[in-house]
Structures are given as C-alpha cells and as structure tokens.
mmCIF file of C-alpha atoms in Angstrom:
data_model
loop_
_atom_site.group_PDB
_atom_site.id
_atom_site.type_symbol
_atom_site.label_atom_id
_atom_site.label_comp_id
_atom_site.label_asym_id
_atom_site.label_seq_id
_atom_site.Cartn_x
_atom_site.Cartn_y
_atom_site.Cartn_z
ATOM 1 C CA UNK A 1 133.074 138.772 36.123
ATOM 2 C CA UNK A 2 131.356 141.961 34.682
ATOM 3 C CA UNK A 3 129.343 139.789 32.068
ATOM 4 C CA UNK A 4 128.250 137.610 35.066
ATOM 5 C CA UNK A 5 126.981 140.718 37.059
ATOM 6 C CA UNK A 6 125.376 142.095 33.735
ATOM 7 C CA UNK A 7 123.538 138.569 33.122
ATOM 8 C CA UNK A 8 122.302 138.238 36.898
ATOM 9 C CA UNK A 9 120.981 141.949 36.965
ATOM 10 C CA UNK A 10 119.061 141.075 33.727
ATOM 11 C CA UNK A 11 117.754 137.808 35.178
ATOM 12 C CA UNK A 12 116.712 139.326 38.335
ATOM 13 C CA UNK A 13 114.985 142.158 36.487
ATOM 14 C CA UNK A 14 113.238 139.594 34.066
ATOM 15 C CA UNK A 15 112.152 137.637 37.015
ATOM 16 C CA UNK A 16 110.646 140.876 38.944
ATOM 17 C CA UNK A 17 108.946 141.612 35.555
ATOM 18 C CA UNK A 18 107.137 138.368 35.351
ATOM 19 C CA UNK A 19 106.404 138.226 39.258
ATOM 20 C CA UNK A 20 104.598 141.765 38.501
ATOM 21 C CA UNK A 21 102.735 140.585 35.552
ATOM 22 C CA UNK A 22 101.342 137.458 37.242
ATOM 23 C CA UNK A 23 100.301 139.677 40.209
ATOM 24 C CA UNK A 24 98.384 141.849 37.708
ATOM 25 C CA UNK A 25 96.829 138.963 35.990
ATOM 26 C CA UNK A 26 95.507 137.679 39.284
ATOM 27 C CA UNK A 27 93.818 140.990 40.173
ATOM 28 C CA UNK A 28 91.852 141.189 36.973
ATOM 29 C CA UNK A 29 88.132 140.349 37.490
ATOM 30 C CA UNK A 30 86.278 137.931 35.633
ATOM 31 C CA UNK A 31 84.287 137.845 32.771
ATOM 32 C CA UNK A 32 84.426 141.665 32.372
ATOM 33 C CA UNK A 33 83.957 142.721 35.793
ATOM 34 C CA UNK A 34 87.020 144.919 35.493
ATOM 35 C CA UNK A 35 84.829 147.420 33.593
ATOM 36 C CA UNK A 36 82.609 148.488 36.762
ATOM 37 C CA UNK A 37 81.841 151.820 36.665
ATOM 38 C CA UNK A 38 81.013 154.551 39.578
ATOM 39 C CA UNK A 39 77.270 154.950 39.878
ATOM 40 C CA UNK A 40 74.901 155.870 42.388
ATOM 41 C CA UNK A 41 71.769 154.024 44.205
ATOM 42 C CA UNK A 42 68.651 155.963 45.479
ATOM 43 C CA UNK A 43 69.255 156.623 49.364
ATOM 44 C CA UNK A 44 72.989 156.076 49.225
ATOM 45 C CA UNK A 45 75.315 159.323 49.212
ATOM 46 C CA UNK A 46 78.530 157.457 48.448
ATOM 47 C CA UNK A 47 80.028 156.313 45.153
ATOM 48 C CA UNK A 48 79.339 152.808 44.382
ATOM 49 C CA UNK A 49 80.500 150.542 41.373
ATOM 50 C CA UNK A 50 78.045 148.946 38.931
ATOM 51 C CA UNK A 51 78.240 146.555 36.130
ATOM 52 C CA UNK A 52 77.171 143.572 34.286
ATOM 53 C CA UNK A 53 78.326 139.971 34.371
ATOM 54 C CA UNK A 54 77.471 137.932 31.123
ATOM 55 C CA UNK A 55 76.613 134.274 31.949
ATOM 56 C CA UNK A 56 75.189 131.509 29.559
ATOM 57 C CA UNK A 57 71.582 131.240 30.352
ATOM 58 C CA UNK A 58 72.313 127.253 30.356
ATOM 59 C CA UNK A 59 75.637 126.734 32.531
ATOM 60 C CA UNK A 60 75.817 123.059 31.545
ATOM 61 C CA UNK A 61 75.981 123.395 27.587
ATOM 62 C CA UNK A 62 78.136 126.589 27.859
ATOM 63 C CA UNK A 63 76.576 127.638 24.481
ATOM 64 C CA UNK A 64 73.311 129.521 23.409
ATOM 65 C CA UNK A 65 71.742 132.434 24.796
ATOM 66 C CA UNK A 66 73.499 134.595 27.352
ATOM 67 C CA UNK A 67 72.020 137.082 29.835
ATOM 68 C CA UNK A 68 73.491 139.777 31.998
ATOM 69 C CA UNK A 69 73.499 139.504 35.780
ATOM 70 C CA UNK A 70 73.515 143.142 37.548
ATOM 71 C CA UNK A 71 76.452 143.665 39.907
ATOM 72 C CA UNK A 72 76.614 146.292 42.459
ATOM 73 C CA UNK A 73 79.867 146.754 44.709
ATOM 74 C CA UNK A 74 80.105 148.809 47.879
ATOM 75 C CA UNK A 75 83.757 149.360 48.571
ATOM 76 C CA UNK A 76 85.695 148.613 51.840
ATOM 77 C CA UNK A 77 86.437 151.514 53.697
ATOM 78 C CA UNK A 78 90.353 150.640 54.187
ATOM 79 C CA UNK A 79 91.380 149.658 50.701
ATOM 80 C CA UNK A 80 95.036 149.020 51.740
ATOM 81 C CA UNK A 81 94.398 145.896 53.955
ATOM 82 C CA UNK A 82 91.385 144.498 51.992
ATOM 83 C CA UNK A 83 90.246 141.111 52.853
ATOM 84 C CA UNK A 84 88.559 138.735 50.712
ATOM 85 C CA UNK A 85 84.939 139.991 49.469
ATOM 86 C CA UNK A 86 81.626 139.412 51.012
ATOM 87 C CA UNK A 87 78.976 138.122 48.796
ATOM 88 C CA UNK A 88 75.371 138.595 49.580
ATOM 89 C CA UNK A 89 72.867 136.703 47.583
ATOM 90 C CA UNK A 90 69.263 137.339 48.463
ATOM 91 C CA UNK A 91 67.289 134.383 49.792
ATOM 92 C CA UNK A 92 63.483 133.779 48.682
ATOM 93 C CA UNK A 93 62.030 133.914 45.194
ATOM 94 C CA UNK A 94 62.034 137.071 43.177
ATOM 95 C CA UNK A 95 64.357 138.937 45.783
ATOM 96 C CA UNK A 96 67.147 141.318 44.464
ATOM 97 C CA UNK A 97 70.475 141.492 46.278
ATOM 98 C CA UNK A 98 71.079 144.694 45.050
ATOM 99 C CA UNK A 99 68.205 145.942 47.123
ATOM 100 C CA UNK A 100 70.445 145.405 50.019
ATOM 101 C CA UNK A 101 72.816 148.213 49.257
ATOM 102 C CA UNK A 102 71.122 150.709 51.566
ATOM 103 C CA UNK A 103 71.566 148.295 54.605
ATOM 104 C CA UNK A 104 75.409 147.986 53.664
ATOM 105 C CA UNK A 105 75.493 151.757 53.268
ATOM 106 C CA UNK A 106 73.893 152.462 56.885
ATOM 107 C CA UNK A 107 73.562 149.919 59.673
ATOM 108 C CA UNK A 108 75.746 147.167 57.939
ATOM 109 C CA UNK A 109 78.918 149.637 57.385
ATOM 110 C CA UNK A 110 80.716 147.426 59.825
ATOM 111 C CA UNK A 111 80.873 144.494 56.984
ATOM 112 C CA UNK A 112 82.650 146.964 54.973
ATOM 113 C CA UNK A 113 85.626 147.991 57.383
ATOM 114 C CA UNK A 114 87.996 145.808 55.383
ATOM 115 C CA UNK A 115 85.809 143.956 52.484
ATOM 116 C CA UNK A 116 84.237 145.070 49.589
ATOM 117 C CA UNK A 117 80.540 143.836 49.516
ATOM 118 C CA UNK A 118 79.851 142.644 46.257
ATOM 119 C CA UNK A 119 75.639 142.260 45.568
ATOM 120 C CA UNK A 120 74.546 140.158 42.383
ATOM 121 C CA UNK A 121 71.093 139.941 41.346
ATOM 122 C CA UNK A 122 70.576 136.289 40.323
ATOM 123 C CA UNK A 123 68.928 135.489 37.049
ATOM 124 C CA UNK A 124 65.288 136.651 36.998
ATOM 125 C CA UNK A 125 65.571 139.154 39.636
ATOM 126 C CA UNK A 126 66.394 142.873 39.945
ATOM 127 C CA UNK A 127 67.935 144.058 37.024
ATOM 128 C CA UNK A 128 69.283 140.412 35.977
ATOM 129 C CA UNK A 129 67.014 139.581 33.030
ATOM 130 C CA UNK A 130 64.008 140.195 35.187
ATOM 131 C CA UNK A 131 60.913 138.004 34.744
ATOM 132 C CA UNK A 132 58.313 140.602 35.168
ATOM 133 C CA UNK A 133 54.419 139.499 35.334
ATOM 134 C CA UNK A 134 51.779 142.031 34.465
ATOM 135 C CA UNK A 135 49.566 143.045 37.279
ATOM 136 C CA UNK A 136 46.567 141.898 35.550
ATOM 137 C CA UNK A 137 48.074 138.269 35.231
ATOM 138 C CA UNK A 138 48.819 137.421 39.062
ATOM 139 C CA UNK A 139 48.715 133.856 40.276
ATOM 140 C CA UNK A 140 45.084 134.157 40.916
ATOM 141 C CA UNK A 141 44.453 135.198 37.208
ATOM 142 C CA UNK A 142 45.564 131.585 36.289
ATOM 143 C CA UNK A 143 43.700 129.727 38.721
ATOM 144 C CA UNK A 144 40.232 130.802 37.185
#
C-alpha cells in the first residue's frame, strides 16, 4: 500500500512537471523574439521592448538571404489579465509601423489596457532592411 501511494505521488509530480514544461514552451516567442530588450523611443517616456525578427527574404523557398524585421512592443498595463497582443501593420507604401509607437503611448493608451501592442516594420520600411533612395534620385530623376 505504501508503494502504491509513493508511485501515485511520483506520477502526479511528473505529470505536474510535464504540464509546467508544456506551458513554458507555449509562452516562448517565435524566431528569437524572446530576446527583446528594454529600449526607448523618441518622445516616449516609458520603457518599451525592442528586437529583430529574422525571416527569409523569399518565404516560399525558405532558403537563401535572410533579413531582420524591426519589432517594437508597448507592454500592456495589466500584465496579470493580459489578452492576445494587438499587431498594428502600417498601410501605404513605405510606412513604418514603429512610427505609431507615440500614438499608443499617448492617445491610444486604451488599446494597451490588457494587450501588448506589437509594431513590426514590414520589409523595406523603417529599420527593416530599408530601401532608401538618395534624394537626387527621386522618381522625377528617372523620368528624364
């Protein structure tokens, strides 16, 4: 009988440990985003989290050149009852999502009551492998 209790207790302990390990695994962020570091952004007093998310330049081949996408996270105010994060992707050509950080730090604070706001500069914008055209070579330059 004593062996039965000991075996049951060990089985329960192993089960709890496996459950906790599974929960920790799910909490990890993809592609090294767990390496986000505290940072600052101009005009924002609070601490933010910044990092890079490395992706293949050609997603279909999943091979070849890789580029870094710039990521900025404005943490939720209520960390205990957090909901799924809000991802804001900028529209329009050349717009960087991270430029919206000041909005979410001021007028848009309500969005962060229970959600982290994640801003990702899409490839070619902001600090995500930007495509910069020298001022001398504007579209008008090529029309000559």
